[in-house]
Coordinates of C-alpha atoms and ligand atoms in Angstrom, one line a residue:
X1 CA 112.7 -16.9 127.0
X2 CA 109.2 -15.9 125.7
X3 CA 107.1 -18.0 123.3
X4 CA 107.9 -15.5 120.5
X5 CA 111.6 -15.8 121.1
X6 CA 111.4 -19.6 121.2
X7 CA 109.5 -19.6 118.0
X8 CA 111.9 -17.1 116.5
X9 CA 114.7 -19.5 117.1
X10 CA 112.7 -22.3 115.6
X11 CA 111.8 -20.6 112.4
X12 CA 115.1 -18.7 111.8
X13 CA 117.5 -20.3 109.3
X14 CA 121.0 -19.2 108.3
X15 CA 119.6 -17.8 105.0
X16 CA 116.6 -16.0 106.3
X17 CA 116.3 -13.2 108.8
X18 CA 113.3 -13.2 111.0
X19 CA 111.1 -10.2 110.2
X20 CA 108.5 -8.4 112.3
X21 CA 105.8 -6.7 110.2
X22 CA 102.7 -4.7 111.1
X23 CA 100.1 -3.8 108.6
X24 CA 98.2 -0.5 108.8
X25 CA 94.8 -0.4 107.3
X26 CA 94.1 3.3 107.9
X27 CA 91.9 2.3 110.8
X28 CA 92.2 3.2 114.5
X29 CA 93.2 -0.2 115.8
X30 CA 96.2 -0.9 113.6
X31 CA 97.3 2.7 114.1
X32 CA 97.1 2.3 117.9
X33 CA 98.9 -1.1 117.7
X34 CA 101.7 0.6 115.7
X35 CA 102.1 3.2 118.4
X36 CA 101.9 0.5 121.1
X37 CA 104.6 -1.6 119.5
X38 CA 106.9 1.3 118.4
X39 CA 109.3 1.0 121.2
X40 CA 108.7 -2.6 122.1
X41 CA 109.9 -4.0 118.7
X42 CA 112.2 -1.3 117.2
X43 CA 113.0 -3.5 114.1
X44 CA 109.3 -3.5 113.1
X45 CA 108.5 -3.0 109.5
X46 CA 105.3 -1.1 108.9
X47 CA 103.3 -1.5 105.7
X48 CA 100.1 -0.3 104.1
X49 CA 98.3 -2.3 101.3
X50 CA 97.3 0.6 99.1
X51 CA 94.7 -0.7 96.6
X52 CA 94.7 2.7 95.0
X53 CA 91.0 3.1 95.9
X54 CA 91.3 4.2 99.5
X55 CA 89.7 7.3 100.9
X56 CA 91.6 10.6 100.9
X57 CA 91.3 10.6 104.7
X58 CA 93.0 7.3 104.9
X59 CA 96.0 8.5 102.9
X60 CA 96.2 11.5 105.1
X61 CA 96.0 9.5 108.3
X62 CA 98.8 7.1 107.1
X63 CA 101.0 10.1 106.4
X64 CA 100.4 11.5 109.8
X65 CA 101.0 8.2 111.5
X66 CA 104.3 7.8 109.6
X67 CA 105.5 11.0 111.2
X68 CA 104.5 9.7 114.7
X69 CA 106.3 6.5 114.1
X70 CA 109.4 8.2 112.8
X71 CA 109.8 5.4 110.3
X72 CA 108.6 4.9 106.7
X73 CA 105.4 2.9 106.2
X74 CA 106.0 0.9 103.1
X75 CA 103.2 1.2 100.5
X76 CA 102.4 -2.1 98.9
X77 CA 100.7 -1.7 95.6
X78 CA 99.1 -4.5 93.6
X79 CA 100.8 -5.2 90.3
X80 CA 97.3 -5.2 88.5
X81 CA 94.5 -2.8 89.6
X82 CA 90.9 -3.4 90.5
X83 CA 89.7 -2.9 86.9
X84 CA 92.0 -5.6 85.7
X85 CA 90.8 -8.1 88.2
X86 CA 87.2 -7.1 87.6
X87 CA 87.6 -8.2 84.0
X88 CA 89.3 -11.4 85.1
X89 CA 86.3 -12.1 87.3
X90 CA 83.9 -11.5 84.3
X91 CA 82.6 -8.2 85.7
X92 CA 81.4 -9.7 88.9
X93 CA 81.8 -7.1 91.6
X94 CA 83.3 -8.5 94.8
X95 CA 80.9 -9.4 97.6
X96 CA 81.0 -11.1 100.9
X97 CA 80.8 -14.5 99.2
X98 CA 83.3 -13.6 96.4
X99 CA 85.9 -11.5 98.1
X100 CA 88.4 -11.6 95.3
X101 CA 89.4 -8.0 95.9
X102 CA 91.1 -8.7 99.3
X103 CA 93.0 -11.6 97.9
X104 CA 94.2 -9.8 94.8
X105 CA 94.7 -6.2 96.0
X106 CA 95.8 -6.8 99.6
X107 CA 96.8 -10.3 100.5
X108 CA 98.9 -11.1 97.4
X109 CA 101.0 -7.9 97.7
X110 CA 101.5 -8.7 101.4
X111 CA 102.7 -12.2 100.7
X112 CA 105.0 -11.0 98.0
X113 CA 106.4 -8.4 100.5
X114 CA 107.1 -11.1 103.0
X115 CA 108.4 -13.7 100.5
X116 CA 109.9 -16.8 102.2
X117 CA 111.3 -15.0 105.2
X118 CA 110.1 -16.3 108.6
X119 CA 107.9 -13.5 109.6
X120 CA 105.8 -12.4 112.6
X121 CA 102.9 -10.3 111.6
X122 CA 101.3 -8.2 114.3
X123 CA 97.5 -8.1 114.2
X124 CA 95.4 -5.5 116.0
X125 CA 92.5 -7.7 117.2
X126 CA 91.6 -6.3 120.6
X127 CA 90.9 -8.2 123.8
X128 CA 87.2 -7.2 123.7
X129 CA 86.7 -8.6 120.2
X130 CA 85.5 -12.0 119.3
X131 CA 86.9 -12.6 115.9
X132 CA 89.6 -14.6 114.4
X133 CA 92.3 -13.8 112.3
X134 CA 94.5 -14.2 109.6
X135 CA 94.0 -14.9 106.0
X136 CA 97.4 -16.0 104.8
X137 CA 98.1 -19.7 105.2
X138 CA 101.8 -19.4 104.3
X139 CA 103.7 -21.5 106.8
X140 CA 106.5 -18.9 107.3
X141 CA 104.0 -16.3 108.5
X142 CA 103.1 -16.4 112.2
X143 CA 100.4 -14.1 113.6
X144 CA 100.9 -12.3 116.9
X145 CA 98.1 -10.6 118.8
X146 CA 99.6 -8.1 121.2
X147 CA 96.3 -6.4 122.1
X148 CA 94.7 -9.7 123.1
X149 CA 97.8 -10.7 125.0
X150 CA 97.9 -7.4 126.9
X151 CA 94.1 -7.1 127.5
X152 CA 93.8 -4.0 125.4
X153 CA 90.2 -3.0 124.7
X154 CA 88.5 -0.3 122.6
X155 CA 88.8 2.2 125.4
X156 CA 92.5 1.5 125.6
X157 CA 92.9 2.0 121.9
X158 CA 91.2 5.4 122.1
X159 CA 93.4 6.3 125.0
X160 CA 96.6 5.3 123.1
X161 CA 95.6 7.4 120.1
X162 CA 94.7 10.3 122.3
X163 CA 97.8 10.2 124.5
X164 CA 100.1 10.1 121.4
X165 CA 98.1 13.1 119.9
X166 CA 97.2 11.2 116.8
X167 CA 93.5 10.8 117.3
X168 CA 91.1 9.1 115.0
X169 CA 91.0 9.2 111.2
X170 CA 88.7 12.0 110.1
X171 CA 86.4 9.7 108.1
X172 CA 85.2 8.3 111.4
X173 CA 82.6 11.1 111.6
X174 CA 80.7 9.4 108.8
X175 CA 82.2 6.0 108.2
X176 CA 83.1 3.3 110.7
X177 CA 85.8 1.4 108.8
X178 CA 88.8 1.9 106.6
X179 CA 89.0 0.3 103.1
X180 CA 88.2 1.1 99.5
X181 CA 85.8 3.9 98.9
X182 CA 83.5 1.5 97.1
X183 CA 83.8 -1.3 99.7
X184 CA 80.7 -3.4 99.7
X185 CA 80.9 -3.8 103.4
X186 CA 79.6 -0.3 103.8
X187 CA 76.4 0.4 105.5
X188 CA 73.7 2.2 103.7
X189 CA 74.2 5.3 105.8
X190 CA 77.9 5.2 105.0
X191 CA 77.1 5.1 101.2
X192 CA 75.2 8.3 101.8
X193 CA 78.1 9.6 103.8
X194 CA 80.4 8.9 100.8
X195 CA 77.9 10.8 98.6
X196 CA 78.0 13.8 100.9
X197 CA 81.7 13.9 101.6
X198 CA 83.1 12.6 98.3
X199 CA 80.4 13.0 95.7
X200 CA 83.0 12.3 92.9
X201 CA 83.9 9.0 94.5
X202 CA 80.2 8.1 94.9
X203 CA 79.7 8.8 91.2
X204 CA 82.7 6.6 90.4
X205 CA 81.4 3.8 92.5
X206 CA 78.1 4.1 90.6
X207 CA 79.9 3.6 87.3
X208 CA 80.9 0.1 88.3
X209 CA 77.3 -1.0 88.7
X210 CA 75.5 -2.5 85.7
X211 CA 72.2 -4.0 85.0
X212 CA 72.1 -6.4 82.1
X213 CA 68.9 -5.5 80.2
X214 CA 68.8 -8.9 78.4
X215 CA 69.3 -11.2 81.3
X216 CA 68.2 -8.9 84.1
X217 CA 71.4 -9.7 85.9
X218 CA 72.4 -6.9 88.3
X219 CA 76.0 -6.1 89.2
X220 CA 75.6 -3.8 92.2
X221 CA 77.7 -3.2 95.3
X222 CA 74.8 -4.0 97.6
X223 CA 72.9 -7.1 96.9
X224 CA 69.4 -5.6 97.3
X225 CA 69.7 -2.2 95.6
X226 CA 71.8 -0.1 93.3
X227 CA 73.4 3.2 94.3
X228 CA 71.0 4.9 91.9
X229 CA 68.1 3.4 93.9
X230 CA 69.8 4.1 97.3
X231 CA 70.3 7.8 96.6
X232 CA 66.7 8.5 95.6
X233 CA 65.4 11.2 98.0
X234 CA 62.7 9.1 99.6
X235 CA 65.0 6.1 100.0
X236 CA 67.9 8.3 101.3
X237 CA 65.5 9.9 103.8
X238 CA 64.3 6.4 105.0
X239 CA 68.0 5.3 105.5
X240 CA 68.7 8.5 107.5
X241 CA 65.5 8.0 109.6
X242 CA 66.5 4.4 110.4
X243 CA 70.0 5.4 111.3
X244 CA 68.8 8.2 113.6
X245 CA 66.5 5.8 115.3
X246 CA 69.3 3.3 116.0
X247 CA 71.5 6.1 117.4
X248 CA 68.6 7.3 119.6
X249 CA 68.0 3.8 120.9
X250 CA 71.7 3.3 121.6
X251 CA 71.8 6.7 123.4
X252 CA 68.9 5.6 125.6
X253 CA 70.8 2.4 126.5
X254 CA 74.0 4.3 127.3
X255 CA 73.6 8.1 127.6
X256 CA 77.2 8.8 128.4
X257 CA 78.5 6.9 125.3
X258 CA 80.2 9.1 122.7
X259 CA 78.7 9.4 119.3
X260 CA 81.6 7.6 117.6
X261 CA 81.1 4.5 119.7
X262 CA 77.4 4.5 119.2
X263 CA 77.9 4.8 115.4
X264 CA 80.4 2.0 115.2
X265 CA 78.7 -0.3 117.6
X266 CA 75.2 0.1 116.2
X267 CA 74.0 -3.1 114.8
X268 CA 73.1 -3.1 111.1
X269 CA 70.5 -5.7 110.4
X270 CA 70.7 -5.2 106.7
X271 CA 73.5 -7.7 106.2
X272 CA 76.6 -9.2 107.8
X273 CA 79.1 -6.3 107.7
X274 CA 82.3 -7.7 108.9
X275 CA 85.1 -7.0 106.6
X276 CA 88.3 -8.9 106.3
X277 CA 91.0 -8.1 108.9
X278 CA 93.6 -6.9 106.4
X279 CA 91.2 -4.2 105.3
X280 CA 89.7 -3.2 108.6
X281 CA 91.8 -3.0 111.7
Ligands
LIG1 S1 88.2 -2.7 101.6 FE1 86.5 -3.8 100.8 S2 86.5 -3.5 98.6 FE2 88.6 -3.0 99.4 S3 89.8 -4.9 99.2 FE3 88.9 -4.8 101.3 S4 86.9 -6.0 101.2 FE4 87.6 -5.4 99.1

């Protein structure tokens, strides 16, 4: 009997069924994991924490994936939206240090979905990644890491997506991660990508930024500059130049690497840009 089956017997009680759930973020890794697990755990429940602020490409990818899985992907919506919580947090935009958005818009709906049922949650951390896991501390929720257990790397993920005919989400041509369109984990070049591909969303993101004239307090998505400052032609040109330099250096190091890998692997020294797992896998 496997560890999972042993644990399954331990946590099951007469009143609770054991559940197997897999969260889709709209990113490549969780999509590949869903395809990888489809026939291994037929009773799997798939879910997507929809903040209501995801990219159009993410919604489209989730719909396509649903067809490939042949099962519904349950959309989990928060009971109160971002604007509500922004007021609760006194207008402070979320940041790496104050990541209330993940807790309120993603983690809370997920924990409500699971309730008190003993649940295995399947997480798409790969074997070639060095990051830890799981945000929920509820004792009835047990994380499972199939990619780590099976030695699945990024190359394997790409192969799984290719073999199933799903491919990558289309936003990968200009953005490396899933998540809200205004996510503060975006790189500068990705903010410019948002402006180019979804100018209306870029404008909406700008509306959230405020500078308090009296106190000088700045409420901006990036700590060091506002989107108004970032989009100025000379600043935008500088960001593009720096990005192209990074890409060129990465190409020199590994000429056969595909552009997507170079883009996603290039190190951004502006800030620590590791989003939470529930938003980015
Ligand atoms: S994607 Fe970004 S902005 Fe959205 S909930 Fe996650 S961390 Fe917050």
